[in-house]
Short mmCIF file of C-alpha atoms in Angstrom, two decimals:
data_model
loop_
_atom_site.label_atom_id
_atom_site.label_comp_id
_atom_site.label_asym_id
_atom_site.label_seq_id
_atom_site.Cartn_x
_atom_site.Cartn_y
_atom_site.Cartn_z
CA UNK A 963 85.22 113.40 118.03
CA UNK A 964 86.15 113.11 121.82
CA UNK A 965 85.24 115.98 124.23
CA UNK A 966 88.46 117.66 123.87
CA UNK A 967 88.00 117.67 120.02
CA UNK A 968 91.28 116.06 119.65
CA UNK A 969 90.75 112.35 118.72
CA UNK A 970 88.23 111.12 115.98
CA UNK A 971 87.28 107.13 115.68
CA UNK A 972 85.93 105.89 112.42
CA UNK A 973 84.44 102.64 112.21
CA UNK A 974 85.29 100.28 109.35
CA UNK A 975 85.07 96.48 108.47
CA UNK A 976 87.88 94.34 106.62
CA UNK A 977 86.71 94.16 102.96
CA UNK A 978 87.31 90.87 101.16
CA UNK A 979 89.47 92.74 98.54
CA UNK A 980 91.66 94.06 101.28
CA UNK A 981 92.70 90.35 102.52
CA UNK A 982 95.58 88.53 100.98
CA UNK A 983 96.51 84.90 100.57
CA UNK A 984 97.26 84.64 104.18
CA UNK A 985 93.75 85.34 104.95
CA UNK A 986 94.42 88.59 106.73
CA UNK A 987 94.17 92.37 105.64
CA UNK A 988 97.30 93.11 103.68
CA UNK A 989 99.84 95.27 105.11
CA UNK A 990 99.36 98.06 102.56
CA UNK A 991 95.64 98.21 103.42
CA UNK A 992 96.53 100.02 106.76
CA UNK A 993 97.79 103.32 105.03
CA UNK A 994 94.25 103.22 103.35
CA UNK A 995 92.69 102.86 106.78
CA UNK A 996 95.10 105.72 108.08
CA UNK A 997 93.92 107.75 105.07
CA UNK A 998 90.12 107.26 105.63
CA UNK A 999 90.69 108.03 109.52
CA UNK A 1000 92.41 111.34 108.84
CA UNK A 1001 89.85 112.35 106.16
CA UNK A 1002 86.85 111.53 108.60
CA UNK A 1003 88.74 113.28 111.45
CA UNK A 1004 88.94 116.60 109.17
CA UNK A 1005 85.33 116.20 108.42
CA UNK A 1006 84.26 115.75 112.02
CA UNK A 1007 86.36 118.88 112.78
CA UNK A 1008 84.35 120.86 110.06
CA UNK A 1009 86.68 120.85 107.13
CA UNK A 1010 85.87 118.39 104.23
CA UNK A 1011 88.60 117.51 102.10
CA UNK A 1012 86.96 119.39 99.26
CA UNK A 1013 87.29 122.50 101.02
CA UNK A 1014 90.90 121.86 101.99
CA UNK A 1015 91.50 121.11 98.38
CA UNK A 1016 89.62 124.11 96.68
CA UNK A 1017 91.73 126.31 98.98
CA UNK A 1018 94.59 125.33 96.68
CA UNK A 1019 96.50 123.47 99.30
CA UNK A 1020 97.44 119.79 99.38
CA UNK A 1021 98.55 117.98 102.50
CA UNK A 1022 101.14 115.38 100.91
CA UNK A 1023 102.44 112.41 103.13
CA UNK A 1024 105.97 112.82 103.57
CA UNK A 1025 106.46 110.01 106.04
CA UNK A 1026 104.49 107.04 107.48
CA UNK A 1027 104.92 104.42 110.04
CA UNK A 1028 103.06 101.33 111.01
CA UNK A 1029 103.42 98.73 113.75
CA UNK A 1030 101.39 95.73 113.35
CA UNK A 1031 100.32 94.03 116.64
CA UNK A 1032 97.52 91.75 115.61
CA UNK A 1033 96.30 90.48 112.25
CA UNK A 1034 92.89 91.84 111.10
CA UNK A 1035 90.70 89.13 109.44
CA UNK A 1036 88.23 89.42 106.66
CA UNK A 1037 84.91 91.01 108.30
CA UNK A 1038 86.56 91.89 111.19
CA UNK A 1039 85.07 95.39 112.64
CA UNK A 1040 87.46 97.82 113.88
CA UNK A 1041 87.97 101.46 114.65
CA UNK A 1042 90.57 103.93 113.29
CA UNK A 1043 91.29 106.36 115.87
CA UNK A 1044 93.11 109.46 114.70
CA UNK A 1045 94.63 112.27 116.42
CA UNK A 1046 96.39 115.59 115.36
CA UNK A 1047 99.82 115.21 117.00
CA UNK A 1048 102.49 117.64 116.17
CA UNK A 1049 102.14 120.92 114.56
CA UNK A 1050 105.24 122.44 112.84
CA UNK A 1051 105.50 125.43 110.76
CA UNK A 1052 104.81 123.86 107.43
CA UNK A 1053 104.34 120.36 108.61
CA UNK A 1054 101.90 118.17 111.09
CA UNK A 1055 101.48 114.73 112.17
CA UNK A 1056 98.50 112.36 112.71
CA UNK A 1057 98.76 109.61 115.05
CA UNK A 1058 96.63 106.42 114.51
CA UNK A 1059 95.34 103.43 116.61
CA UNK A 1060 93.36 100.57 115.26
CA UNK A 1061 91.30 98.74 117.93
CA UNK A 1062 89.10 95.63 117.63
CA UNK A 1063 86.79 95.00 120.51
CA UNK A 1064 88.97 97.59 122.61
CA UNK A 1065 92.23 95.85 121.89
CA UNK A 1066 94.77 97.71 119.77
CA UNK A 1067 95.46 95.74 116.80
CA UNK A 1068 98.06 98.35 115.21
CA UNK A 1069 99.36 101.85 115.70
CA UNK A 1070 101.07 104.31 113.37
CA UNK A 1071 101.77 107.86 112.15
CA UNK A 1072 101.74 109.72 109.01
CA UNK A 1073 103.70 113.30 108.77
CA UNK A 1074 102.26 115.88 106.06
CA UNK A 1075 103.67 118.82 104.39
CA UNK A 1076 101.38 121.69 103.49
CA UNK A 1077 102.07 122.50 99.69
CA UNK A 1078 100.65 125.07 97.49
CA UNK A 1079 98.85 122.91 94.75
CA UNK A 1080 99.95 125.17 91.66
CA UNK A 1081 103.48 125.40 92.84
CA UNK A 1082 104.17 122.30 95.05
CA UNK A 1083 105.89 124.70 97.19
CA UNK A 1084 105.83 124.45 100.98
CA UNK A 1085 103.17 126.73 102.67
CA UNK A 1086 102.25 127.31 106.06
CA UNK A 1087 99.82 125.04 108.07
CA UNK A 1088 96.46 127.00 107.84
CA UNK A 1089 95.19 128.64 110.98
CA UNK A 1090 92.10 126.45 111.08
CA UNK A 1091 94.32 123.23 111.54
CA UNK A 1092 96.29 124.64 113.88
CA UNK A 1093 93.39 125.65 116.01
CA UNK A 1094 92.34 121.96 116.15
CA UNK A 1095 95.87 121.04 117.50
CA UNK A 1096 94.68 122.86 120.77
CA UNK B 1250 102.47 93.61 69.00
CA UNK B 1251 101.78 90.88 66.28
CA UNK B 1252 102.62 91.41 62.48
CA UNK B 1253 99.28 92.76 61.62
CA UNK B 1254 99.69 95.30 64.48
CA UNK B 1255 96.26 94.48 66.01
CA UNK B 1256 97.23 92.47 68.90
CA UNK B 1257 99.64 93.13 71.97
CA UNK B 1258 100.73 91.06 74.68
CA UNK B 1259 101.85 91.99 77.87
CA UNK B 1260 103.65 89.62 80.55
CA UNK B 1261 102.48 90.14 84.33
CA UNK B 1262 102.91 88.05 87.31
CA UNK B 1263 100.12 87.96 90.11
CA UNK B 1264 101.10 90.25 92.95
CA UNK B 1265 100.67 89.28 96.67
CA UNK B 1266 98.51 92.32 97.31
CA UNK B 1267 96.23 91.38 94.34
CA UNK B 1268 95.37 87.92 96.04
CA UNK B 1269 92.50 87.48 98.39
CA UNK B 1270 91.72 85.19 101.23
CA UNK B 1271 90.67 82.54 98.47
CA UNK B 1272 94.20 82.56 97.78
CA UNK B 1273 93.91 83.59 94.16
CA UNK B 1274 93.79 86.88 92.25
CA UNK B 1275 90.73 88.83 93.39
CA UNK B 1276 88.04 89.20 90.84
CA UNK B 1277 88.41 93.25 90.48
CA UNK B 1278 92.34 92.78 89.70
CA UNK B 1279 91.11 91.61 86.27
CA UNK B 1280 90.22 94.98 85.28
CA UNK B 1281 93.65 96.19 86.57
CA UNK B 1282 95.18 93.68 84.30
CA UNK B 1283 92.87 95.01 81.33
CA UNK B 1284 93.77 98.50 82.17
CA UNK B 1285 97.68 97.62 81.84
CA UNK B 1286 97.04 95.60 78.82
CA UNK B 1287 95.46 98.50 76.78
CA UNK B 1288 97.91 101.00 77.93
CA UNK B 1289 100.69 98.79 76.85
CA UNK B 1290 98.84 98.09 73.62
CA UNK B 1291 98.74 101.83 72.98
CA UNK B 1292 102.53 102.15 73.93
CA UNK B 1293 103.45 99.49 71.51
CA UNK B 1294 101.52 101.31 68.72
CA UNK B 1295 103.70 104.44 69.40
CA UNK B 1296 101.10 106.49 71.46
CA UNK B 1297 101.62 106.76 75.05
CA UNK B 1298 99.06 107.70 77.53
CA UNK B 1299 100.60 110.95 78.15
CA UNK B 1300 100.27 111.78 74.63
CA UNK B 1301 96.62 110.88 74.60
CA UNK B 1302 96.06 112.81 77.90
CA UNK B 1303 97.92 115.83 76.83
CA UNK B 1304 95.71 116.17 73.56
CA UNK B 1305 93.00 117.17 75.87
CA UNK B 1306 91.03 113.63 75.44
CA UNK B 1307 90.08 111.20 77.81
CA UNK B 1308 88.92 107.48 76.91
CA UNK B 1309 86.80 106.78 79.61
CA UNK B 1310 85.45 103.10 80.32
CA UNK B 1311 81.74 102.89 79.77
CA UNK B 1312 81.38 99.21 79.89
CA UNK B 1313 83.35 96.26 81.01
CA UNK B 1314 82.80 92.48 81.11
CA UNK B 1315 84.84 89.61 82.15
CA UNK B 1316 84.75 85.82 82.15
CA UNK B 1317 86.53 84.01 84.79
CA UNK B 1318 87.77 80.37 83.43
CA UNK B 1319 90.46 79.46 85.54
CA UNK B 1320 91.85 81.05 88.76
CA UNK B 1321 95.25 82.72 88.94
CA UNK B 1322 97.49 82.18 91.93
CA UNK B 1323 99.90 84.11 93.46
CA UNK B 1324 103.24 84.52 91.49
CA UNK B 1325 101.47 83.05 88.40
CA UNK B 1326 102.90 84.37 85.38
CA UNK B 1327 100.39 85.39 82.71
CA UNK B 1328 99.99 87.48 79.57
CA UNK B 1329 97.49 89.93 78.90
CA UNK B 1330 96.40 90.12 75.02
CA UNK B 1331 94.81 93.05 73.94
CA UNK B 1332 93.05 93.71 70.80
CA UNK B 1333 91.45 96.80 69.28
CA UNK B 1334 87.88 95.45 68.30
CA UNK B 1335 85.34 97.64 67.25
CA UNK B 1336 85.58 101.34 65.99
CA UNK B 1337 82.22 103.37 66.31
CA UNK B 1338 82.19 107.23 65.81
CA UNK B 1339 82.73 108.13 69.31
CA UNK B 1340 83.28 105.03 70.88
CA UNK B 1341 85.50 101.70 70.39
CA UNK B 1342 86.22 98.39 72.24
CA UNK B 1343 89.27 96.41 73.35
CA UNK B 1344 89.02 92.66 73.63
CA UNK B 1345 91.22 90.71 76.02
CA UNK B 1346 92.44 87.33 76.71
CA UNK B 1347 94.45 86.07 79.70
CA UNK B 1348 96.78 83.18 79.00
CA UNK B 1349 98.90 81.07 81.39
CA UNK B 1350 101.31 78.64 79.81
CA UNK B 1351 99.31 79.02 76.54
CA UNK B 1352 95.76 78.22 78.44
CA UNK B 1353 93.16 80.94 78.30
CA UNK B 1354 92.34 81.59 81.92
CA UNK B 1355 90.04 84.72 81.37
CA UNK B 1356 88.53 86.74 78.56
CA UNK B 1357 86.83 90.23 78.43
CA UNK B 1358 86.07 93.27 76.95
CA UNK B 1359 86.08 97.38 77.63
CA UNK B 1360 84.01 99.69 75.54
CA UNK B 1361 85.42 103.27 75.83
CA UNK B 1362 84.16 106.62 74.72
CA UNK B 1363 86.32 109.50 73.55
CA UNK B 1364 85.52 112.81 75.60
CA UNK B 1365 87.01 116.05 75.75
CA UNK B 1366 88.71 116.56 78.98
CA UNK B 1367 87.39 120.09 79.67
CA UNK B 1368 83.87 119.40 78.72
CA UNK B 1369 83.42 115.86 79.21
CA UNK B 1370 81.40 115.87 76.17
CA UNK B 1371 81.80 113.03 73.32
CA UNK B 1372 84.33 113.78 70.61
CA UNK B 1373 85.24 111.56 67.72
CA UNK B 1374 87.65 108.57 67.93
CA UNK B 1375 90.95 110.32 66.73
CA UNK B 1376 92.35 109.35 63.40
CA UNK B 1377 95.50 107.69 64.89
CA UNK B 1378 93.29 105.21 66.74
CA UNK B 1379 91.04 104.73 63.64
CA UNK B 1380 94.12 103.78 61.86
CA UNK B 1381 95.12 101.22 64.59
CA UNK B 1382 91.78 99.39 63.80
CA UNK B 1383 92.97 98.61 60.37
CA UNK C 1040 121.27 90.82 92.64
CA UNK C 1041 124.71 93.03 93.22
CA UNK C 1042 127.85 91.21 93.13
CA UNK C 1043 127.92 90.80 96.97
CA UNK C 1044 124.48 89.12 96.78
CA UNK C 1045 122.86 91.53 99.28
CA UNK C 1046 120.92 94.07 97.31
CA UNK C 1047 118.30 93.38 94.47
CA UNK C 1048 116.58 95.76 92.15
CA UNK C 1049 113.22 95.17 90.55
CA UNK C 1050 112.13 97.60 87.87
CA UNK C 1051 108.46 98.65 87.96
CA UNK C 1052 106.05 101.46 86.23
CA UNK C 1053 103.51 103.14 88.22
CA UNK C 1054 99.90 101.68 87.18
CA UNK C 1055 97.04 103.90 86.61
CA UNK C 1056 95.01 102.12 89.16
CA UNK C 1057 97.85 103.02 91.53
CA UNK C 1058 97.35 106.75 91.04
CA UNK C 1059 94.90 108.86 93.12
CA UNK C 1060 93.07 112.06 92.48
CA UNK C 1061 96.21 114.05 93.33
CA UNK C 1062 97.64 112.50 89.97
CA UNK C 1063 100.52 110.63 91.64
CA UNK C 1064 101.06 107.32 93.11
CA UNK C 1065 99.02 106.92 96.29
CA UNK C 1066 101.05 106.56 99.46
CA UNK C 1067 99.61 103.17 100.01
CA UNK C 1068 101.08 101.99 96.87
CA UNK C 1069 104.76 102.17 98.04
CA UNK C 1070 103.96 98.96 100.56
CA UNK C 1071 102.94 97.09 97.48
CA UNK C 1072 106.15 98.20 96.01
CA UNK C 1073 108.22 97.01 98.89
CA UNK C 1074 106.34 93.65 99.02
CA UNK C 1075 107.08 93.07 95.41
CA UNK C 1076 110.67 94.17 95.88
CA UNK C 1077 111.40 91.80 98.73
CA UNK C 1078 109.37 88.77 96.75
CA UNK C 1079 111.64 89.48 93.74
CA UNK C 1080 115.00 89.67 96.18
CA UNK C 1081 114.14 86.24 97.68
CA UNK C 1082 113.33 84.78 94.15
CA UNK C 1083 116.85 86.16 92.91
CA UNK C 1084 118.30 84.48 96.04
CA UNK C 1085 116.99 81.28 95.01
CA UNK C 1086 114.06 81.06 97.26
CA UNK C 1087 110.54 81.41 95.68
CA UNK C 1088 107.88 82.61 97.90
CA UNK C 1089 106.23 79.07 97.36
CA UNK C 1090 109.07 77.37 98.56
CA UNK C 1091 108.98 79.68 101.79
CA UNK C 1092 105.28 79.15 102.25
CA UNK C 1093 105.41 75.22 101.63
CA UNK C 1094 107.88 75.03 104.27
CA UNK C 1095 105.23 76.07 106.82
CA UNK C 1096 106.64 79.34 107.75
CA UNK C 1097 105.03 82.90 107.07
CA UNK C 1098 107.17 85.98 107.25
CA UNK C 1099 104.75 88.40 108.66
CA UNK C 1100 105.21 92.26 108.54
CA UNK C 1101 105.47 93.65 111.98
CA UNK C 1102 106.49 96.98 111.32
CA UNK C 1103 106.83 99.18 108.18
CA UNK C 1104 108.37 102.75 107.54
CA UNK C 1105 108.30 105.06 104.50
CA UNK C 1106 109.86 108.42 103.62
CA UNK C 1107 108.25 109.95 100.54
CA UNK C 1108 110.93 112.15 98.93
CA UNK C 1109 109.51 112.90 95.45
CA UNK C 1110 106.20 112.08 94.17
CA UNK C 1111 105.85 109.24 91.54
CA UNK C 1112 103.57 110.12 88.59
CA UNK C 1113 101.49 107.64 86.36
CA UNK C 1114 103.65 105.83 83.88
CA UNK C 1115 107.02 106.64 85.77
CA UNK C 1116 109.50 103.81 85.59
CA UNK C 1117 111.42 103.24 88.76
CA UNK C 1118 113.59 100.57 90.64
CA UNK C 1119 112.83 98.94 93.98
CA UNK C 1120 116.07 98.31 95.57
CA UNK C 1121 115.80 95.76 98.35
CA UNK C 1122 118.34 94.65 100.92
CA UNK C 1123 118.18 92.33 103.82
CA UNK C 1124 119.28 94.63 106.70
CA UNK C 1125 119.19 93.26 110.18
CA UNK C 1126 119.00 89.53 111.52
CA UNK C 1127 117.57 88.81 114.85
CA UNK C 1128 116.79 85.28 116.41
CA UNK C 1129 113.16 85.51 115.17
CA UNK C 1130 113.07 88.63 113.02
CA UNK C 1131 114.74 90.43 110.39
CA UNK C 1132 114.47 93.77 108.18
CA UNK C 1133 114.50 94.70 104.78
CA UNK C 1134 115.76 98.16 103.71
CA UNK C 1135 114.22 99.72 100.36
CA UNK C 1136 115.24 102.34 98.07
CA UNK C 1137 112.80 103.55 95.14
CA UNK C 1138 114.94 105.38 92.47
CA UNK C 1139 113.97 107.07 89.03
CA UNK C 1140 116.60 107.84 86.97
CA UNK C 1141 118.97 107.51 89.62
CA UNK C 1142 117.23 109.79 91.84
CA UNK C 1143 116.12 108.54 95.37
CA UNK C 1144 112.34 109.09 95.21
CA UNK C 1145 111.45 107.09 98.45
CA UNK C 1146 113.17 105.04 101.15
CA UNK C 1147 111.61 102.61 103.87
CA UNK C 1148 112.07 99.63 105.72
CA UNK C 1149 109.79 96.53 106.93
CA UNK C 1150 110.52 94.41 109.93
CA UNK C 1151 109.51 90.85 109.64
CA UNK C 1152 108.80 87.99 112.19
CA UNK C 1153 109.19 84.33 111.31
CA UNK C 1154 106.04 82.31 112.56
CA UNK C 1155 104.85 78.81 112.19
CA UNK C 1156 101.80 78.90 109.97
CA UNK C 1157 99.82 76.40 111.70
CA UNK C 1158 100.54 77.91 115.26
CA UNK C 1159 101.25 81.47 114.30
CA UNK C 1160 104.06 81.38 117.04
CA UNK C 1161 107.35 82.66 116.64
CA UNK C 1162 110.09 80.38 115.04
CA UNK C 1163 113.69 81.10 114.30
CA UNK C 1164 115.11 82.79 111.21
CA UNK C 1165 115.69 79.79 108.77
CA UNK C 1166 119.33 79.15 107.89
CA UNK C 1167 119.14 80.01 104.24
CA UNK C 1168 117.98 83.45 105.04
CA UNK C 1169 120.62 83.99 107.69
CA UNK C 1170 123.18 82.78 105.05
CA UNK C 1171 121.74 85.75 102.88
CA UNK C 1172 122.54 88.25 105.40
CA UNK C 1173 126.41 87.64 104.97
CA UNK D 1050 66.56 94.72 102.78
CA UNK D 1051 63.30 95.75 101.11
CA UNK D 1052 59.97 94.34 102.22
CA UNK D 1053 60.13 91.48 99.63
CA UNK D 1054 63.46 90.43 101.10
CA UNK D 1055 64.90 90.47 97.68
CA UNK D 1056 66.94 93.77 97.44
CA UNK D 1057 69.50 95.14 99.80
CA UNK D 1058 71.28 98.58 99.81
CA UNK D 1059 74.59 99.30 101.36
CA UNK D 1060 75.71 102.93 101.76
CA UNK D 1061 79.32 103.78 100.58
CA UNK D 1062 81.73 106.74 100.15
CA UNK D 1063 84.31 106.83 97.41
CA UNK D 1064 87.70 106.56 99.31
CA UNK D 1065 90.63 108.53 98.12
CA UNK D 1066 92.63 105.51 97.60
CA UNK D 1067 90.01 104.34 95.01
CA UNK D 1068 90.24 107.43 92.85
CA UNK D 1069 92.82 107.60 90.05
CA UNK D 1070 94.50 110.19 88.20
CA UNK D 1071 91.26 111.09 86.15
CA UNK D 1072 90.01 112.26 89.50
CA UNK D 1073 87.15 109.86 89.84
CA UNK D 1074 86.59 106.13 91.14
CA UNK D 1075 88.85 103.86 89.04
CA UNK D 1076 86.60 101.54 86.99
CA UNK D 1077 88.24 98.31 88.64
CA UNK D 1078 86.69 99.84 92.16
CA UNK D 1079 83.08 98.92 91.00
CA UNK D 1080 83.79 95.30 91.39
CA UNK D 1081 84.98 95.99 94.82
CA UNK D 1082 81.64 97.78 95.57
CA UNK D 1083 79.95 94.79 94.15
CA UNK D 1084 81.49 92.46 96.49
CA UNK D 1085 80.84 94.67 99.30
CA UNK D 1086 77.23 94.65 98.26
CA UNK D 1087 76.61 91.00 97.93
CA UNK D 1088 78.33 90.17 101.28
CA UNK D 1089 76.19 92.74 102.84
CA UNK D 1090 73.15 91.05 101.07
CA UNK D 1091 73.91 87.71 102.43
CA UNK D 1092 74.49 89.14 105.89
CA UNK D 1093 71.10 91.09 105.97
CA UNK D 1094 69.49 87.76 104.92
CA UNK D 1095 71.12 86.15 107.86
CA UNK D 1096 74.24 84.49 106.43
CA UNK D 1097 77.60 85.67 107.24
CA UNK D 1098 80.29 84.99 104.87
CA UNK D 1099 81.92 83.09 107.61
CA UNK D 1100 78.99 80.84 107.77
CA UNK D 1101 79.16 80.19 104.02
CA UNK D 1102 82.62 79.39 103.88
CA UNK D 1103 82.79 77.27 107.08
CA UNK D 1104 80.27 75.15 105.40
CA UNK D 1105 83.04 74.25 102.99
CA UNK D 1106 81.63 75.73 100.06
CA UNK D 1107 83.16 78.94 97.93
CA UNK D 1108 80.87 81.12 95.75
CA UNK D 1109 83.29 81.82 92.86
CA UNK D 1110 82.98 84.62 90.42
CA UNK D 1111 82.92 83.27 86.98
CA UNK D 1112 81.43 86.26 85.03
CA UNK D 1113 80.83 89.88 85.62
CA UNK D 1114 79.90 92.92 83.88
CA UNK D 1115 79.57 96.61 84.47
CA UNK D 1116 77.86 99.58 82.96
CA UNK D 1117 79.35 102.92 84.00
CA UNK D 1118 76.84 105.76 83.38
CA UNK D 1119 78.03 108.55 85.51
CA UNK D 1120 81.59 108.99 87.16
CA UNK D 1121 81.83 108.98 91.14
CA UNK D 1122 84.13 111.60 92.55
CA UNK D 1123 85.97 111.20 95.75
CA UNK D 1124 84.17 111.41 98.89
CA UNK D 1125 80.60 110.90 96.86
CA UNK D 1126 78.36 108.95 99.03
CA UNK D 1127 76.41 106.37 97.06
CA UNK D 1128 74.27 103.16 97.41
CA UNK D 1129 75.06 99.69 96.19
CA UNK D 1130 71.67 98.12 95.61
CA UNK D 1131 72.37 94.15 95.52
CA UNK D 1132 69.66 91.60 94.33
CA UNK D 1133 69.77 88.00 93.95
CA UNK D 1134 68.73 87.48 90.03
CA UNK D 1135 68.84 83.96 88.66
CA UNK D 1136 69.19 80.80 90.42
CA UNK D 1137 70.36 77.71 88.30
CA UNK D 1138 71.29 74.18 89.44
CA UNK D 1139 74.94 75.11 90.56
CA UNK D 1140 75.18 79.04 89.75
CA UNK D 1141 73.34 82.00 90.44
CA UNK D 1142 73.54 85.78 89.54
CA UNK D 1143 73.54 88.94 91.58
CA UNK D 1144 72.26 92.34 89.94
CA UNK D 1145 73.64 95.67 91.16
CA UNK D 1146 72.56 99.35 90.73
CA UNK D 1147 74.74 101.99 92.21
CA UNK D 1148 72.86 105.07 92.91
CA UNK D 1149 73.88 108.51 94.00
CA UNK D 1150 71.14 110.95 95.32
CA UNK D 1151 68.62 108.75 93.52
CA UNK D 1152 70.20 108.69 90.17
CA UNK D 1153 71.77 105.45 88.96
CA UNK D 1154 75.41 105.90 88.21
CA UNK D 1155 76.08 102.19 87.22
CA UNK D 1156 74.60 98.87 86.86
CA UNK D 1157 76.16 95.46 86.64
CA UNK D 1158 75.99 91.92 87.40
CA UNK D 1159 78.06 88.90 88.64
CA UNK D 1160 77.43 85.33 88.09
CA UNK D 1161 78.68 82.84 90.69
CA UNK D 1162 79.25 79.27 90.89
CA UNK D 1163 79.08 77.07 93.81
CA UNK D 1164 82.13 74.92 94.40
CA UNK D 1165 83.30 72.49 97.23
CA UNK D 1166 86.57 74.31 98.73
CA UNK D 1167 88.33 71.19 98.92
CA UNK D 1168 87.79 69.70 95.44
CA UNK D 1169 87.08 72.78 93.65
CA UNK D 1170 84.14 70.78 92.09
CA UNK D 1171 80.61 72.51 91.16
CA UNK D 1172 78.19 71.81 93.93
CA UNK D 1173 74.29 72.54 94.02
CA UNK D 1174 73.24 75.98 95.14
CA UNK D 1175 72.42 75.58 98.73
CA UNK D 1176 68.81 75.32 99.86
CA UNK D 1177 68.83 78.69 102.08
CA UNK D 1178 70.14 80.87 98.94
CA UNK D 1179 67.50 78.96 96.96
CA UNK D 1180 64.89 80.27 99.43
CA UNK D 1181 66.17 83.72 99.12
CA UNK D 1182 65.61 83.80 95.33
CA UNK D 1183 61.88 83.80 96.23
#
């Protein structure tokens, strides 16, 4: 977490199973990297996924976007920087930056809706998440 | 399903996302192929996964083994032949053969335990599955 | 391929390994579905991936976007509709629609750059692909 | 690496994308865990994958086996213990133990053949790997 408590960086390494026959991380792997980034963001903010989930709420992904700037090769070490971006009434966004040796190799976002797990109906973004948005 | 109703073959094609930087299907993909093979075996035998699952039972994998004989390249078409093999009181096995143009490229097995989903305790192999074992 | 030769639909089924603990297809699986959709689009247009690749060109993904409208459950049958959309000098786009029983469950796009495999420098979109764009 | 330089442990956490609709790590994920374990084993022994690969050799997986003892849930932290086991003329084995809080949750092995990347013919296990086998 940075000092303002808005951004969190998770260090990862490209797994062999994430590469494809082009010799680089497959384009679908980036959504996995984003998913890991936001789970670690929430953990760093003191809110484990288990806690979120046990509260009867799910944060479903309703939209995602990725810009691929530089390929990631097998064994490359990189950081997933994740930041809470927009906070609506029942939805919010995370922004992501993947960096390798300080160079941005990809950017992206995910938009999430808060839903009640039992009914799958939209519910308000919880107060603790609202608090993270500064 | 073959005439004896013991073996079922599912046709697949190696996906780009399943290859790795060696240019062939990653070793972990084969367990996915086996999983697809046994689900299609059960469907062909008239028992969808949903039916199995809704009955409150899970068939957890307790053991698996694979022999890799020939590499599978991207876009290769191959068949997953799946056969119900051993039937114990609370467990059973599937045997698998992956073939490409009639050549066996991999063999393997999975051993499964039947468990009650609520308690995760072992339960008897259901009669309908026992029937398939002929 | 539709009559105009612009759109191609590939039928798929949600694999068990593609689901996650929410019980539905994981958000990253959709980029795999898109990848399969465009490979089958090219095959239907008479251009196998092998042909593209052997020509010394790669079509790298430079941008992707997905809107998730309805969740896909395990074993759901759905279609990936893929259409060649925009054709620039050195890049082009595919648009995607995932439909289940006629209902659109997701939409998205990928933007691709044509690069020389040896040098990874941008090259012109090949004529045969230009021809598909009508 | 332990003192004898024979065993190496890598700490991992179950990713959300590795779980399936049963709510636990999918059976295929374990082969990914093994793959990560042996790559980190080699790195700890001073031999990066890049070095191995650049030497013109590949270590293809020819056999694998897994015993699943306890399920791994999402977010579980566990260790992949990896040990070089058998050394033949042109093949060798790794043994694996997955432990969570000291409890063994899975065991397994992979058998590898050393092949020349250009010809894919079997070659002798290199001396440096032979040295690790003690």
